[in-house]
mmCIF file of C-alpha atoms in Angstrom:
data_model
loop_
_atom_site.group_PDB
_atom_site.id
_atom_site.type_symbol
_atom_site.label_atom_id
_atom_site.label_comp_id
_atom_site.label_asym_id
_atom_site.label_seq_id
_atom_site.Cartn_x
_atom_site.Cartn_y
_atom_site.Cartn_z
ATOM 1 C CA UNK J 539 -10.915 -25.298 -11.542
ATOM 2 C CA UNK J 540 -7.391 -25.798 -13.113
ATOM 3 C CA UNK J 541 -4.968 -28.823 -12.683
ATOM 4 C CA UNK J 542 -1.587 -27.145 -13.561
ATOM 5 C CA UNK J 543 -1.030 -23.745 -10.355
ATOM 6 C CA UNK J 544 2.136 -20.714 -11.636
ATOM 7 C CA UNK J 545 4.315 -19.567 -8.908
ATOM 8 C CA UNK J 546 6.177 -16.759 -9.353
ATOM 9 C CA UNK J 547 10.200 -16.722 -8.822
ATOM 10 C CA UNK J 548 12.684 -14.448 -8.069
ATOM 11 C CA UNK J 549 15.277 -15.400 -10.414
ATOM 12 C CA UNK J 550 17.786 -12.779 -9.584
ATOM 13 C CA UNK J 551 18.988 -9.543 -7.274
ATOM 14 C CA UNK J 552 18.449 -6.649 -9.400
ATOM 15 C CA UNK J 553 20.661 -3.603 -9.782
ATOM 16 C CA UNK J 554 18.769 -0.576 -9.873
ATOM 17 C CA UNK J 555 15.297 -0.964 -10.975
ATOM 18 C CA UNK J 556 13.682 -4.548 -11.119
ATOM 19 C CA UNK J 557 12.342 -6.325 -15.880
ATOM 20 C CA UNK J 558 10.891 -8.749 -15.868
ATOM 21 C CA UNK J 559 14.140 -10.933 -16.129
ATOM 22 C CA UNK J 560 14.147 -10.952 -13.101
ATOM 23 C CA UNK J 561 10.869 -12.733 -12.112
ATOM 24 C CA UNK J 562 10.165 -16.408 -13.843
ATOM 25 C CA UNK J 563 5.909 -18.193 -14.038
ATOM 26 C CA UNK J 564 6.789 -22.398 -12.352
ATOM 27 C CA UNK J 565 4.004 -24.659 -13.425
ATOM 28 C CA UNK J 566 3.227 -27.962 -10.843
ATOM 29 C CA UNK J 567 0.573 -29.272 -10.453
ATOM 30 C CA UNK J 568 -2.659 -27.836 -8.262
ATOM 31 C CA UNK J 569 -1.848 -28.873 -4.590
ATOM 32 C CA UNK J 570 -3.247 -31.407 -2.056
ATOM 33 C CA UNK J 571 -4.005 -30.180 1.294
ATOM 34 C CA UNK J 572 -2.641 -31.755 4.195
ATOM 35 C CA UNK J 573 -4.930 -33.353 7.211
ATOM 36 C CA UNK J 574 -5.751 -29.247 9.244
ATOM 37 C CA UNK J 575 -4.822 -27.096 6.250
ATOM 38 C CA UNK J 576 -6.783 -26.267 2.896
ATOM 39 C CA UNK J 577 -6.671 -24.800 -0.704
ATOM 40 C CA UNK J 578 -7.220 -22.298 -1.717
ATOM 41 C CA UNK J 579 -8.573 -20.881 -5.227
ATOM 42 C CA UNK J 580 -6.238 -16.721 -5.219
ATOM 43 C CA UNK J 581 -8.870 -14.314 -6.730
ATOM 44 C CA UNK J 582 -6.693 -11.119 -5.680
ATOM 45 C CA UNK J 583 -3.751 -10.023 -5.294
ATOM 46 C CA UNK J 584 -1.832 -7.074 -4.387
ATOM 47 C CA UNK J 585 1.859 -5.517 -5.502
ATOM 48 C CA UNK J 586 3.030 -3.506 -3.669
ATOM 49 C CA UNK J 587 6.476 -0.457 -2.746
ATOM 50 C CA UNK J 588 7.836 -3.154 -0.327
ATOM 51 C CA UNK J 589 8.661 -6.074 -2.117
ATOM 52 C CA UNK J 590 11.732 -4.480 -4.030
ATOM 53 C CA UNK J 591 12.763 -3.882 -0.564
ATOM 54 C CA UNK J 592 12.349 -7.371 0.214
ATOM 55 C CA UNK J 593 14.484 -8.038 -4.006
ATOM 56 C CA UNK J 594 17.164 -7.153 -2.647
ATOM 57 C CA UNK J 595 18.189 -9.846 0.107
ATOM 58 C CA UNK J 596 14.987 -11.398 1.994
ATOM 59 C CA UNK J 597 13.168 -12.763 -0.743
ATOM 60 C CA UNK J 598 15.185 -16.736 -1.592
ATOM 61 C CA UNK J 599 15.783 -16.433 -4.937
ATOM 62 C CA UNK J 600 14.096 -19.824 -7.373
ATOM 63 C CA UNK J 601 11.988 -19.732 -4.228
ATOM 64 C CA UNK J 602 7.393 -18.193 -4.509
ATOM 65 C CA UNK J 603 6.969 -15.208 -3.878
ATOM 66 C CA UNK J 604 4.603 -13.045 -0.857
ATOM 67 C CA UNK J 605 2.440 -11.108 -0.639
ATOM 68 C CA UNK J 606 -0.615 -10.198 0.340
ATOM 69 C CA UNK J 607 -3.975 -11.732 -1.656
ATOM 70 C CA UNK J 608 -7.330 -13.077 -1.091
ATOM 71 C CA UNK J 609 -8.273 -16.300 -1.648
ATOM 72 C CA UNK J 610 -11.237 -18.659 -1.934
ATOM 73 C CA UNK J 611 -11.672 -21.836 0.044
ATOM 74 C CA UNK J 612 -11.558 -24.600 -2.414
ATOM 75 C CA UNK J 613 -10.580 -27.971 -0.422
ATOM 76 C CA UNK J 614 -10.324 -27.588 2.945
ATOM 77 C CA UNK J 615 -9.220 -30.516 5.126
ATOM 78 C CA UNK J 616 -10.075 -28.335 7.827
ATOM 79 C CA UNK J 617 -13.653 -27.328 9.904
ATOM 80 C CA UNK J 618 -11.966 -23.708 10.653
ATOM 81 C CA UNK J 619 -11.686 -23.382 6.905
ATOM 82 C CA UNK J 620 -14.658 -23.936 5.063
ATOM 83 C CA UNK J 621 -15.046 -24.479 1.493
ATOM 84 C CA UNK J 622 -16.568 -21.008 0.350
ATOM 85 C CA UNK J 623 -14.833 -18.927 2.513
ATOM 86 C CA UNK J 624 -13.003 -16.552 0.935
ATOM 87 C CA UNK J 625 -9.400 -14.934 3.532
ATOM 88 C CA UNK J 626 -6.874 -12.830 3.496
ATOM 89 C CA UNK J 627 -3.719 -14.677 4.074
ATOM 90 C CA UNK J 628 0.380 -13.522 2.540
ATOM 91 C CA UNK J 629 1.035 -16.777 0.359
ATOM 92 C CA UNK J 630 0.872 -14.398 -3.027
ATOM 93 C CA UNK J 631 1.994 -14.538 -6.386
ATOM 94 C CA UNK J 632 0.819 -17.624 -7.324
ATOM 95 C CA UNK J 633 -2.396 -19.051 -8.434
ATOM 96 C CA UNK J 634 -3.468 -21.650 -5.703
ATOM 97 C CA UNK J 635 -2.273 -21.758 -2.141
ATOM 98 C CA UNK J 636 -2.422 -24.080 0.798
ATOM 99 C CA UNK J 637 -2.403 -22.228 4.397
ATOM 100 C CA UNK J 638 -3.527 -23.447 8.083
ATOM 101 C CA UNK J 639 -6.012 -21.765 9.512
ATOM 102 C CA UNK J 640 -3.633 -19.525 12.001
ATOM 103 C CA UNK J 641 -1.838 -18.564 8.607
ATOM 104 C CA UNK J 642 -5.094 -16.250 7.172
ATOM 105 C CA UNK J 643 -7.450 -13.516 8.533
ATOM 106 C CA UNK J 644 -10.638 -14.910 7.461
ATOM 107 C CA UNK J 645 -13.668 -11.515 6.253
ATOM 108 C CA UNK J 646 -15.582 -9.612 7.847
ATOM 109 C CA UNK J 647 -19.144 -9.917 6.336
ATOM 110 C CA UNK J 648 -19.208 -6.016 5.011
ATOM 111 C CA UNK J 649 -22.113 -6.020 2.604
ATOM 112 C CA UNK J 650 -22.116 -4.111 -0.368
ATOM 113 C CA UNK J 651 -18.624 -3.746 0.043
ATOM 114 C CA UNK J 652 -16.567 -4.745 -3.386
ATOM 115 C CA UNK J 653 -13.840 -7.506 -2.671
ATOM 116 C CA UNK J 654 -10.910 -5.944 -3.985
ATOM 117 C CA UNK J 655 -12.117 -3.048 -1.009
ATOM 118 C CA UNK J 656 -9.957 -5.804 1.274
ATOM 119 C CA UNK J 657 -6.761 -4.916 -0.945
ATOM 120 C CA UNK J 658 -6.667 -1.204 -0.921
ATOM 121 C CA UNK J 659 -8.625 1.418 1.039
ATOM 122 C CA UNK J 660 -10.320 -1.300 4.035
ATOM 123 C CA UNK J 661 -6.487 -3.646 3.683
ATOM 124 C CA UNK J 662 -2.781 -2.719 4.541
ATOM 125 C CA UNK J 663 -2.906 0.366 2.233
ATOM 126 C CA UNK J 664 -5.920 1.421 4.427
ATOM 127 C CA UNK J 665 -4.683 0.969 7.762
ATOM 128 C CA UNK J 666 -1.184 2.103 6.568
ATOM 129 C CA UNK J 667 -2.613 6.130 6.159
ATOM 130 C CA UNK J 668 -4.747 5.302 8.925
ATOM 131 C CA UNK J 669 -2.376 5.104 11.191
ATOM 132 C CA UNK J 670 -0.003 7.227 9.821
ATOM 133 C CA UNK J 671 -3.233 9.897 10.707
ATOM 134 C CA UNK J 672 -4.311 8.824 13.563
ATOM 135 C CA UNK J 673 -1.840 7.217 16.056
ATOM 136 C CA UNK J 674 1.876 8.525 14.758
ATOM 137 C CA UNK J 675 0.361 12.084 13.326
ATOM 138 C CA UNK J 676 -2.189 11.863 15.682
ATOM 139 C CA UNK J 677 -4.571 14.749 13.326
ATOM 140 C CA UNK J 678 -5.498 17.824 14.280
ATOM 141 C CA UNK J 679 -8.691 19.228 13.105
ATOM 142 C CA UNK J 680 -7.547 22.140 11.171
ATOM 143 C CA UNK J 681 -3.942 20.514 10.599
ATOM 144 C CA UNK J 682 -2.391 21.355 6.791
ATOM 145 C CA UNK J 683 -0.846 18.304 6.033
ATOM 146 C CA UNK J 684 1.515 17.554 3.066
ATOM 147 C CA UNK J 685 1.321 14.144 1.460
ATOM 148 C CA UNK J 686 3.950 12.626 -1.306
ATOM 149 C CA UNK J 687 3.222 10.061 -3.496
ATOM 150 C CA UNK J 688 -0.062 11.388 -2.666
ATOM 151 C CA UNK J 689 -1.366 9.767 -6.162
ATOM 152 C CA UNK J 690 -0.293 6.111 -5.064
ATOM 153 C CA UNK J 691 -2.515 4.191 -3.285
ATOM 154 C CA UNK J 692 -1.254 4.824 0.829
ATOM 155 C CA UNK J 693 -1.222 8.466 -0.474
ATOM 156 C CA UNK J 694 -5.249 8.775 -1.966
ATOM 157 C CA UNK J 695 -6.679 6.775 1.342
ATOM 158 C CA UNK J 696 -4.599 9.572 3.802
ATOM 159 C CA UNK J 697 -6.024 11.966 1.690
ATOM 160 C CA UNK J 698 -9.863 10.321 1.312
ATOM 161 C CA UNK J 699 -9.499 10.065 5.054
ATOM 162 C CA UNK J 700 -7.245 13.614 6.367
ATOM 163 C CA UNK J 701 -10.696 15.193 4.988
ATOM 164 C CA UNK J 702 -13.310 13.547 6.830
ATOM 165 C CA UNK J 703 -10.918 13.827 9.101
ATOM 166 C CA UNK J 704 -11.259 17.626 9.756
ATOM 167 C CA UNK J 705 -7.315 17.797 8.310
ATOM 168 C CA UNK J 706 -7.841 22.305 6.847
ATOM 169 C CA UNK J 707 -5.222 22.420 3.790
ATOM 170 C CA UNK J 708 -4.018 19.500 2.015
ATOM 171 C CA UNK J 709 -1.533 19.011 -0.638
ATOM 172 C CA UNK J 710 0.027 16.483 -2.599
ATOM 173 C CA UNK J 711 2.583 15.906 -5.397
ATOM 174 C CA UNK J 712 3.081 12.903 -7.070
ATOM 175 C CA UNK J 713 4.410 12.279 -10.871
ATOM 176 C CA UNK J 714 2.022 13.826 -14.131
ATOM 177 C CA UNK J 715 -0.614 16.238 -14.072
ATOM 178 C CA UNK J 716 -2.976 13.660 -14.819
ATOM 179 C CA UNK J 717 -1.923 12.708 -11.465
ATOM 180 C CA UNK J 718 -2.066 16.056 -9.877
ATOM 181 C CA UNK J 719 -5.749 16.135 -11.840
ATOM 182 C CA UNK J 720 -7.111 13.156 -10.210
ATOM 183 C CA UNK J 721 -5.402 14.522 -6.223
ATOM 184 C CA UNK J 722 -7.807 17.832 -6.610
ATOM 185 C CA UNK J 723 -10.745 17.006 -8.511
ATOM 186 C CA UNK J 724 -11.394 12.876 -7.490
ATOM 187 C CA UNK J 725 -9.075 12.465 -4.313
ATOM 188 C CA UNK J 726 -9.879 15.967 -2.499
ATOM 189 C CA UNK J 727 -6.495 17.712 -2.468
ATOM 190 C CA UNK J 728 -7.260 21.763 -2.236
ATOM 191 C CA UNK J 729 -3.442 21.545 -3.958
ATOM 192 C CA UNK J 730 -0.746 19.294 -5.789
ATOM 193 C CA UNK J 731 2.386 19.227 -8.357
ATOM 194 C CA UNK J 732 4.303 17.788 -10.361
ATOM 195 C CA UNK J 733 7.424 16.931 -9.085
ATOM 196 C CA UNK J 734 9.289 16.963 -12.670
ATOM 197 C CA UNK J 735 8.336 21.025 -12.693
ATOM 198 C CA UNK J 736 11.228 22.220 -10.968
ATOM 199 C CA UNK J 737 13.058 22.075 -7.146
ATOM 200 C CA UNK J 738 10.123 20.425 -4.634
ATOM 201 C CA UNK J 739 10.858 22.728 -1.892
ATOM 202 C CA UNK J 740 9.630 24.950 -4.110
ATOM 203 C CA UNK J 741 6.847 23.982 -6.024
ATOM 204 C CA UNK J 742 6.627 23.247 -2.069
ATOM 205 C CA UNK J 743 5.920 26.366 -1.829
ATOM 206 C CA UNK J 744 4.268 27.420 -4.169
ATOM 207 C CA UNK J 745 1.487 25.309 -2.961
ATOM 208 C CA UNK J 746 1.738 25.877 0.649
ATOM 209 C CA UNK J 747 3.381 29.113 1.301
ATOM 210 C CA UNK J 748 2.414 29.717 4.655
ATOM 211 C CA UNK J 749 3.245 25.761 5.727
ATOM 212 C CA UNK J 750 2.514 22.689 6.442
ATOM 213 C CA UNK J 751 2.021 20.905 10.695
ATOM 214 C CA UNK J 752 2.044 17.645 9.253
ATOM 215 C CA UNK J 753 3.719 15.843 5.873
ATOM 216 C CA UNK J 754 3.137 12.154 5.799
ATOM 217 C CA UNK J 755 6.280 10.866 3.453
ATOM 218 C CA UNK J 756 5.667 8.321 1.252
ATOM 219 C CA UNK J 757 8.924 8.901 -0.986
ATOM 220 C CA UNK J 758 11.843 10.792 1.300
ATOM 221 C CA UNK J 759 14.764 12.294 -1.131
ATOM 222 C CA UNK J 760 14.343 15.452 -1.448
ATOM 223 C CA UNK J 761 10.729 15.543 -0.773
ATOM 224 C CA UNK J 762 11.330 15.122 2.646
ATOM 225 C CA UNK J 763 13.892 17.839 2.668
ATOM 226 C CA UNK J 764 11.798 20.467 1.694
ATOM 227 C CA UNK J 765 8.889 19.356 3.761
ATOM 228 C CA UNK J 766 11.515 19.562 6.547
ATOM 229 C CA UNK J 767 12.110 23.161 5.748
ATOM 230 C CA UNK J 768 7.939 24.101 5.469
ATOM 231 C CA UNK J 769 6.735 22.496 8.950
ATOM 232 C CA UNK J 770 4.960 25.021 10.549
ATOM 233 C CA UNK J 771 6.299 25.184 15.004
ATOM 234 C CA UNK J 772 5.756 22.421 16.718
ATOM 235 C CA UNK J 773 5.050 20.405 13.225
ATOM 236 C CA UNK J 774 5.181 16.224 12.364
ATOM 237 C CA UNK J 775 6.378 14.073 10.001
ATOM 238 C CA UNK J 776 5.112 10.881 9.486
ATOM 239 C CA UNK J 777 8.060 7.938 7.260
ATOM 240 C CA UNK J 778 6.188 5.634 5.864
ATOM 241 C CA UNK J 779 8.281 5.182 2.812
ATOM 242 C CA UNK J 780 11.266 5.674 0.680
ATOM 243 C CA UNK J 781 10.186 5.202 -2.643
ATOM 244 C CA UNK J 782 12.919 6.877 -4.064
ATOM 245 C CA UNK J 783 15.306 4.971 -3.090
ATOM 246 C CA UNK J 784 14.452 1.417 -3.839
ATOM 247 C CA UNK J 785 15.221 1.698 -6.820
ATOM 248 C CA UNK J 786 18.536 3.989 -5.589
ATOM 249 C CA UNK J 787 20.436 3.059 -3.293
ATOM 250 C CA UNK J 788 22.871 4.896 -3.818
ATOM 251 C CA UNK J 789 20.993 8.455 -3.781
ATOM 252 C CA UNK J 790 22.959 11.554 -1.623
ATOM 253 C CA UNK J 791 21.637 11.886 2.097
ATOM 254 C CA UNK J 792 18.677 14.346 2.670
ATOM 255 C CA UNK J 793 19.498 17.421 3.091
ATOM 256 C CA UNK J 794 17.484 19.757 5.105
ATOM 257 C CA UNK J 795 18.879 22.344 8.441
ATOM 258 C CA UNK J 796 19.012 20.096 11.629
ATOM 259 C CA UNK J 797 18.196 22.782 13.682
ATOM 260 C CA UNK J 798 14.750 23.378 12.902
ATOM 261 C CA UNK J 799 13.764 20.140 14.359
ATOM 262 C CA UNK J 800 14.868 21.940 17.872
ATOM 263 C CA UNK J 801 14.259 25.816 17.028
ATOM 264 C CA UNK J 802 10.714 24.697 15.901
ATOM 265 C CA UNK J 803 9.726 21.167 18.735
ATOM 266 C CA UNK J 804 9.407 19.417 15.221
ATOM 267 C CA UNK J 805 8.830 15.730 16.060
ATOM 268 C CA UNK J 806 9.547 12.815 13.005
ATOM 269 C CA UNK J 807 8.419 9.425 13.627
ATOM 270 C CA UNK J 808 8.280 6.294 10.926
ATOM 271 C CA UNK J 809 6.268 2.777 11.829
ATOM 272 C CA UNK J 810 5.402 -0.615 10.529
ATOM 273 C CA UNK J 811 1.998 -0.848 9.693
ATOM 274 C CA UNK J 812 2.770 -3.868 11.335
ATOM 275 C CA UNK J 813 2.677 -3.870 14.707
ATOM 276 C CA UNK J 814 -0.809 -2.022 14.972
ATOM 277 C CA UNK J 815 -2.935 -4.517 13.651
ATOM 278 C CA UNK J 816 -4.880 -3.523 16.988
ATOM 279 C CA UNK J 817 -6.381 -1.081 14.016
ATOM 280 C CA UNK J 818 -8.167 -2.446 11.634
ATOM 281 C CA UNK J 819 -11.405 -2.907 13.904
ATOM 282 C CA UNK J 820 -10.677 1.288 14.092
ATOM 283 C CA UNK J 821 -10.440 0.982 11.536
ATOM 284 C CA UNK J 822 -12.804 -1.356 9.774
ATOM 285 C CA UNK J 823 -15.658 1.411 11.876
ATOM 286 C CA UNK J 824 -14.350 4.510 10.173
ATOM 287 C CA UNK J 825 -14.366 3.247 6.441
ATOM 288 C CA UNK J 826 -17.247 1.190 6.343
ATOM 289 C CA UNK J 827 -19.696 4.135 7.007
ATOM 290 C CA UNK J 828 -18.379 6.051 4.778
ATOM 291 C CA UNK J 829 -18.636 3.664 1.152
ATOM 292 C CA UNK J 830 -21.651 2.562 2.071
ATOM 293 C CA UNK J 831 -22.570 6.409 2.342
ATOM 294 C CA UNK J 832 -20.677 7.294 -0.957
ATOM 295 C CA UNK J 833 -18.373 9.508 2.113
ATOM 296 C CA UNK J 834 -15.498 7.655 0.695
ATOM 297 C CA UNK J 835 -14.174 6.637 -2.414
ATOM 298 C CA UNK J 836 -12.028 4.195 -3.703
ATOM 299 C CA UNK J 837 -8.811 4.620 -5.600
ATOM 300 C CA UNK J 838 -7.837 1.055 -7.616
ATOM 301 C CA UNK J 839 -5.752 0.456 -10.860
ATOM 302 C CA UNK J 840 -7.228 -3.042 -11.406
ATOM 303 C CA UNK J 841 -5.139 -5.396 -13.671
ATOM 304 C CA UNK J 842 -6.781 -8.406 -15.178
ATOM 305 C CA UNK J 843 -5.322 -11.639 -15.227
ATOM 306 C CA UNK J 844 -2.430 -13.337 -13.348
ATOM 307 C CA UNK J 845 0.498 -13.380 -15.763
ATOM 308 C CA UNK J 846 0.162 -9.761 -15.490
ATOM 309 C CA UNK J 847 1.295 -9.366 -12.255
ATOM 310 C CA UNK J 848 5.063 -8.640 -12.880
ATOM 311 C CA UNK J 849 4.308 -6.019 -15.304
ATOM 312 C CA UNK J 850 1.711 -5.183 -12.561
ATOM 313 C CA UNK J 851 4.484 -4.899 -10.025
ATOM 314 C CA UNK J 852 7.260 -3.298 -12.833
ATOM 315 C CA UNK J 853 3.890 -0.731 -14.132
ATOM 316 C CA UNK J 854 3.974 0.480 -9.736
ATOM 317 C CA UNK J 855 7.146 0.836 -9.585
ATOM 318 C CA UNK J 856 7.421 3.248 -12.091
ATOM 319 C CA UNK J 857 4.630 5.440 -10.992
ATOM 320 C CA UNK J 858 2.059 4.248 -14.253
ATOM 321 C CA UNK J 859 -1.329 3.019 -11.088
ATOM 322 C CA UNK J 860 -3.784 5.590 -9.162
ATOM 323 C CA UNK J 861 -4.171 4.549 -5.868
ATOM 324 C CA UNK J 862 -4.373 1.221 -5.045
ATOM 325 C CA UNK J 863 -2.631 -1.498 -8.413
ATOM 326 C CA UNK J 864 -4.059 -4.951 -7.609
ATOM 327 C CA UNK J 865 -4.230 -8.279 -9.539
ATOM 328 C CA UNK J 866 -8.215 -9.504 -10.614
ATOM 329 C CA UNK J 867 -8.061 -13.171 -11.619
ATOM 330 C CA UNK J 868 -10.108 -13.453 -14.960
#
């Protein structure tokens, strides 16, 4: 193990899209674990859209950033975290972390499941999709579903889960022809469109001329307005994220006919996945057997090397990933 640890600090608040200049890599000696703690060498890092929101004020400047991470115990001063154990924790954006047992989640020993899956389809990304479909929307067999940002981590997981749960027609939006092709040829979407090709409402009407029952929204903005008009009676909207506004806080408000909410008995609900941690075992029970059988596949973009974590984050904000974007130790 190296004697030097690296952490990433945010150095300034961005106005619009962040750049590499908003971050700084900081070197320090590898920390020593105190009694009751353990030292982790981190193996996989998740970069997520919510980090962009936190850059506006939640992250302290000139301090290590947080993030979802998998790390291996390399030195322990607590029997609860034996050396060699791989755990999930949130002290990411650094090569080494010192943690207490209550700050980590020990990973289940699911044979034949790649480690990366615990940050993608079995991690917060997959859990978000699972909760959106099963708890918030209460997906019904045969429901026609529209997903915005469908080629991202949550979008691909939502499509795969919805198909396995018995959804009817699946429609997705994405940001390039290549992603549209991936959605229909790999993920199982029945139709998809590149939202750059015209007004979202028109593109959605062409892909789903008879409307949809459920909208899982990762984007907000014009996608939300278009979907509200396409929903059938007793349609549901699950609000997961608003990535279209993370870098443009002055974007105009969403426009739709609010009378539709009453006249079509629509339901709009958002949620935080952190309020549904008790669904983790449900997700494992559903997804792990299907990963093993090949019914469920991983959608991941992997960037090698911790020194590229900022690059990976900026790539994700620009839509350069397909599926969940992860950084892997080399």
